[in-house]
Short mmCIF file of C-alpha atoms in Angstrom, two decimals:
data_model
loop_
_atom_site.label_atom_id
_atom_site.label_comp_id
_atom_site.label_asym_id
_atom_site.label_seq_id
_atom_site.Cartn_x
_atom_site.Cartn_y
_atom_site.Cartn_z
CA UNK A 1205 -51.76 -22.41 -87.88
CA UNK A 1206 -51.35 -23.60 -84.43
CA UNK A 1207 -47.78 -24.85 -83.64
CA UNK A 1208 -46.63 -27.32 -80.84
CA UNK A 1209 -43.52 -26.95 -79.37
CA UNK A 1210 -41.54 -29.24 -76.83
CA UNK A 1211 -38.57 -27.84 -75.59
CA UNK A 1212 -36.64 -30.31 -74.85
CA UNK A 1213 -35.43 -32.97 -77.09
CA UNK A 1214 -34.63 -35.32 -74.20
CA UNK A 1215 -34.15 -35.46 -70.94
CA UNK A 1216 -32.66 -38.40 -68.60
CA UNK A 1217 -34.08 -38.84 -65.34
CA UNK A 1218 -33.39 -41.26 -62.26
CA UNK A 1219 -36.03 -43.89 -61.28
CA UNK A 1220 -37.29 -42.67 -59.14
CA UNK A 1221 -37.46 -39.48 -59.44
CA UNK A 1222 -40.69 -37.14 -60.43
CA UNK A 1223 -40.40 -35.68 -63.82
CA UNK A 1224 -41.63 -32.71 -65.82
CA UNK A 1225 -41.99 -32.33 -69.61
CA UNK A 1226 -42.80 -29.11 -71.28
CA UNK A 1227 -45.56 -28.15 -73.67
CA UNK A 1228 -46.45 -25.00 -75.21
CA UNK A 1229 -48.49 -24.32 -78.17
CA UNK A 1230 -50.13 -21.55 -80.65
CA UNK A 1231 -53.61 -21.33 -81.22
CA UNK A 1232 -55.95 -18.54 -81.37
CA UNK A 1233 -58.11 -19.82 -78.72
CA UNK A 1234 -57.66 -22.77 -76.49
CA UNK A 1235 -57.22 -26.42 -78.39
CA UNK A 1236 -57.97 -29.40 -76.93
CA UNK A 1237 -54.44 -31.04 -75.38
CA UNK A 1238 -52.58 -34.63 -75.29
CA UNK A 1239 -50.04 -36.70 -74.42
CA UNK A 1240 -49.11 -39.20 -76.02
CA UNK A 1241 -46.79 -42.24 -75.31
CA UNK A 1242 -44.14 -43.85 -77.74
CA UNK A 1243 -42.77 -46.63 -76.01
CA UNK A 1244 -39.95 -48.55 -78.15
CA UNK A 1245 -41.14 -50.30 -81.10
CA UNK A 1246 -44.15 -49.78 -80.55
CA UNK A 1247 -47.58 -47.01 -81.84
CA UNK A 1248 -48.33 -44.20 -79.59
CA UNK A 1249 -50.93 -44.79 -76.62
CA UNK A 1250 -52.97 -41.71 -75.19
CA UNK A 1251 -51.70 -40.15 -71.84
CA UNK A 1252 -54.80 -38.06 -71.12
CA UNK A 1253 -56.30 -35.30 -72.16
CA UNK A 1254 -58.16 -31.87 -71.36
CA UNK A 1255 -61.00 -30.44 -73.07
CA UNK A 1256 -62.33 -28.33 -70.67
CA UNK A 1257 -62.73 -28.18 -67.01
CA UNK A 1258 -61.13 -28.53 -64.57
CA UNK A 1259 -57.55 -27.96 -65.57
CA UNK A 1260 -55.89 -30.62 -63.66
CA UNK A 1261 -55.76 -33.80 -65.68
CA UNK A 1262 -54.93 -37.09 -64.16
CA UNK A 1263 -54.26 -39.86 -66.72
CA UNK A 1264 -53.25 -43.43 -67.01
CA UNK A 1265 -49.09 -45.22 -66.08
CA UNK A 1266 -49.73 -42.16 -62.55
CA UNK A 1267 -49.57 -39.56 -65.34
CA UNK A 1268 -50.97 -35.78 -64.92
CA UNK A 1269 -51.07 -32.61 -67.27
CA UNK A 1270 -51.46 -29.43 -65.98
CA UNK A 1271 -53.38 -26.52 -68.43
CA UNK A 1272 -52.26 -22.84 -67.62
CA UNK A 1273 -54.28 -20.49 -70.17
CA UNK A 1274 -51.98 -17.66 -69.04
CA UNK A 1275 -48.74 -19.35 -71.36
CA UNK A 1276 -50.24 -21.76 -73.20
CA UNK A 1277 -48.99 -24.64 -71.02
CA UNK A 1278 -49.75 -28.13 -70.70
CA UNK A 1279 -46.98 -29.83 -68.96
CA UNK A 1280 -47.05 -33.11 -67.78
CA UNK A 1281 -45.25 -34.40 -64.81
CA UNK A 1282 -45.50 -37.59 -62.49
CA UNK A 1283 -44.08 -37.58 -59.30
CA UNK A 1284 -42.23 -40.83 -59.01
CA UNK A 1285 -40.45 -41.97 -62.52
CA UNK A 1286 -39.96 -46.19 -63.17
CA UNK A 1287 -37.85 -47.60 -64.91
CA UNK A 1288 -40.60 -48.63 -68.00
CA UNK A 1289 -41.33 -44.92 -68.31
CA UNK A 1290 -38.82 -44.38 -70.25
CA UNK A 1291 -39.94 -43.24 -73.45
CA UNK A 1292 -41.01 -40.94 -76.43
CA UNK A 1293 -43.76 -38.52 -75.04
CA UNK A 1294 -45.89 -36.18 -77.49
CA UNK A 1295 -47.74 -33.33 -76.95
CA UNK A 1296 -51.09 -32.59 -79.43
CA UNK A 1297 -53.61 -30.33 -80.01
CA UNK A 1298 -56.68 -30.39 -82.22
CA UNK A 1299 -59.23 -26.70 -82.40
CA UNK A 1300 -62.14 -27.50 -80.40
CA UNK A 1301 -64.37 -27.23 -83.20
CA UNK A 1302 -64.37 -28.61 -86.76
CA UNK A 1303 -64.70 -33.16 -87.11
CA UNK A 1304 -62.12 -32.85 -88.59
CA UNK A 1305 -59.90 -32.32 -86.17
CA UNK A 1306 -56.28 -32.24 -87.35
CA UNK A 1307 -54.12 -33.66 -84.49
CA UNK A 1308 -50.90 -31.66 -84.39
CA UNK A 1309 -48.40 -33.19 -82.81
CA UNK A 1310 -44.69 -31.64 -81.86
CA UNK A 1311 -41.18 -33.20 -82.37
CA UNK A 1312 -41.36 -35.07 -78.78
CA UNK A 1313 -39.23 -35.25 -75.86
CA UNK A 1314 -37.54 -38.83 -75.12
CA UNK A 1315 -37.15 -39.74 -72.06
CA UNK A 1316 -34.38 -41.82 -70.65
CA UNK A 1317 -34.47 -44.08 -67.20
CA UNK A 1318 -31.34 -44.25 -65.17
CA UNK A 1319 -31.44 -47.24 -62.66
CA UNK B 12 -60.18 -55.52 -78.87
CA UNK B 13 -60.50 -51.95 -80.40
CA UNK B 14 -57.36 -52.24 -82.29
CA UNK B 15 -55.85 -50.65 -85.80
CA UNK B 16 -53.83 -52.58 -87.95
CA UNK B 17 -50.78 -52.06 -90.18
CA UNK B 18 -49.07 -54.28 -93.01
CA UNK B 19 -46.25 -55.16 -93.89
CA UNK B 20 -44.51 -53.37 -90.26
CA UNK B 21 -41.44 -53.21 -92.18
CA UNK B 22 -40.95 -53.24 -95.76
CA UNK B 23 -37.43 -52.43 -98.00
CA UNK B 24 -38.43 -51.53 -101.61
CA UNK B 25 -36.72 -49.68 -104.44
CA UNK B 26 -36.88 -45.91 -105.92
CA UNK B 27 -40.01 -45.84 -108.27
CA UNK B 28 -41.44 -49.54 -107.33
CA UNK B 29 -45.50 -49.07 -106.02
CA UNK B 30 -46.13 -49.97 -103.35
CA UNK B 31 -49.37 -49.96 -100.50
CA UNK B 32 -48.83 -49.71 -96.78
CA UNK B 33 -52.39 -51.14 -95.28
CA UNK B 34 -54.26 -49.94 -92.94
CA UNK B 35 -57.45 -51.13 -90.79
CA UNK B 36 -59.80 -50.85 -87.67
CA UNK B 37 -62.09 -52.79 -86.24
CA UNK B 38 -64.34 -49.59 -84.45
CA UNK B 39 -66.09 -48.63 -87.27
CA UNK B 40 -64.85 -45.71 -86.53
CA UNK B 41 -65.48 -42.40 -89.29
CA UNK B 42 -61.88 -40.71 -89.82
CA UNK B 43 -59.02 -42.22 -90.73
CA UNK B 44 -55.18 -40.58 -91.20
CA UNK B 45 -52.08 -41.57 -91.81
CA UNK B 46 -49.03 -39.91 -90.44
CA UNK B 47 -45.07 -40.05 -90.89
CA UNK B 48 -43.08 -39.84 -88.51
CA UNK B 49 -38.95 -38.24 -88.86
CA UNK B 50 -37.03 -37.20 -85.97
CA UNK B 51 -37.00 -33.90 -85.10
CA UNK B 52 -40.29 -33.14 -86.85
CA UNK B 53 -42.87 -35.66 -84.48
CA UNK B 54 -45.61 -37.26 -86.61
CA UNK B 55 -47.43 -35.10 -89.96
CA UNK B 56 -50.42 -35.61 -91.33
CA UNK B 57 -50.83 -37.17 -94.78
CA UNK B 58 -54.18 -37.72 -95.54
CA UNK B 59 -57.11 -38.54 -93.49
CA UNK B 60 -61.00 -39.90 -94.48
CA UNK B 61 -63.49 -38.21 -92.88
CA UNK B 62 -65.51 -41.71 -94.04
CA UNK B 63 -66.28 -44.11 -97.10
CA UNK B 64 -65.37 -41.76 -100.40
CA UNK B 65 -64.57 -38.89 -98.54
CA UNK B 66 -61.01 -38.23 -98.40
CA UNK B 67 -58.59 -35.44 -97.46
CA UNK B 68 -54.93 -33.64 -97.89
CA UNK B 69 -52.75 -33.48 -94.36
CA UNK B 70 -50.29 -31.53 -94.31
CA UNK B 71 -47.83 -33.55 -95.97
CA UNK B 72 -49.33 -35.12 -99.28
CA UNK B 73 -47.28 -34.81 -102.29
CA UNK B 74 -46.29 -38.25 -103.72
CA UNK B 75 -48.97 -40.26 -101.46
CA UNK B 76 -52.20 -41.50 -102.65
CA UNK B 77 -55.20 -42.59 -100.88
CA UNK B 78 -58.44 -44.15 -100.51
CA UNK B 79 -61.17 -44.91 -98.95
CA UNK B 80 -64.25 -47.38 -100.70
CA UNK B 81 -65.15 -49.10 -96.77
CA UNK B 82 -65.48 -47.37 -93.64
CA UNK B 83 -62.30 -50.00 -91.98
CA UNK B 84 -60.17 -50.05 -94.74
CA UNK B 85 -57.60 -46.51 -95.71
CA UNK B 86 -54.47 -47.77 -97.58
CA UNK B 87 -51.46 -45.26 -98.19
CA UNK B 88 -50.21 -46.06 -101.88
CA UNK B 89 -46.86 -44.82 -103.21
CA UNK B 90 -46.39 -44.65 -106.84
CA UNK B 91 -43.57 -43.58 -106.89
CA UNK B 92 -41.66 -44.32 -103.47
CA UNK B 93 -38.09 -41.89 -103.49
CA UNK B 94 -35.74 -41.64 -100.52
CA UNK B 95 -37.27 -38.77 -99.11
CA UNK B 96 -40.47 -41.07 -98.26
CA UNK B 97 -38.49 -43.61 -95.92
CA UNK B 98 -40.76 -42.39 -92.95
CA UNK B 99 -41.64 -44.74 -89.61
CA UNK B 100 -45.67 -44.64 -91.04
CA UNK B 101 -48.70 -44.29 -88.83
CA UNK B 102 -52.03 -45.49 -89.26
CA UNK B 103 -54.58 -43.90 -87.36
CA UNK B 104 -58.53 -43.77 -86.46
CA UNK B 105 -61.46 -42.67 -84.32
CA UNK B 106 -64.31 -41.51 -83.96
CA UNK B 107 -66.51 -38.11 -85.02
CA UNK B 108 -68.48 -38.21 -81.16
CA UNK B 109 -67.59 -35.59 -79.36
CA UNK B 110 -65.36 -34.74 -76.22
CA UNK B 111 -65.08 -38.39 -75.44
CA UNK B 112 -63.20 -38.92 -78.31
CA UNK B 113 -59.93 -41.08 -78.59
CA UNK B 114 -57.11 -41.43 -81.63
CA UNK B 115 -56.33 -44.92 -81.17
CA UNK B 116 -53.45 -45.24 -83.46
CA UNK B 117 -51.41 -48.30 -85.28
CA UNK B 118 -47.83 -50.67 -84.51
CA UNK B 119 -46.08 -48.81 -87.42
CA UNK B 120 -44.50 -49.54 -90.79
CA UNK B 121 -40.66 -49.01 -91.40
CA UNK B 122 -40.08 -48.14 -94.43
CA UNK B 123 -36.78 -48.01 -96.44
CA UNK B 124 -36.33 -46.70 -100.39
CA UNK B 125 -33.41 -47.26 -101.59
#
């Protein structure tokens, strides 16, 4: 069964500092990969997704993620964090084939931004 | 505006009292699903639907029912709620059309079962 691991439950960074959130997946073949953000009291918003091609994916709000097949990782990065980035971040995977294509989520990483 | 709506947003109920959480989307999406979110566990899928009258179990279906009589609506039914169903629930929808599909989430329903 596919699984997603986000090893960092909580990360604290200062505003303006760089950010990297880790995501590792376990799956038989390269799946579709996603990062979602959940602001307090809000639903989930898609930041970016990887299906194929260039392994560096650009998303909204200045985020990017890099797919590394050899490490089964899809880490999310941002060069300079803003206070409004404080939120919970979820990595998710879905199989390439099959129209059901269920999303499997990691347990999330809570980001705190210090002024 | 593309939207998934859920009602109610907050609900407090007692054990055994049947309740329904409604979900509606305005994007003509075929695929709809329900998730529950619990601390440290991320989101887990309860049920999903590929189209009208087509539903199937997700990872944690016990204690829940769904129906899909219309394409836009996908209600979640708790026939006899129990305290372990206290959670944050999200409805989501997406199309089934290839690599451009994006899953849209509702704002969530926070349920407390006493």
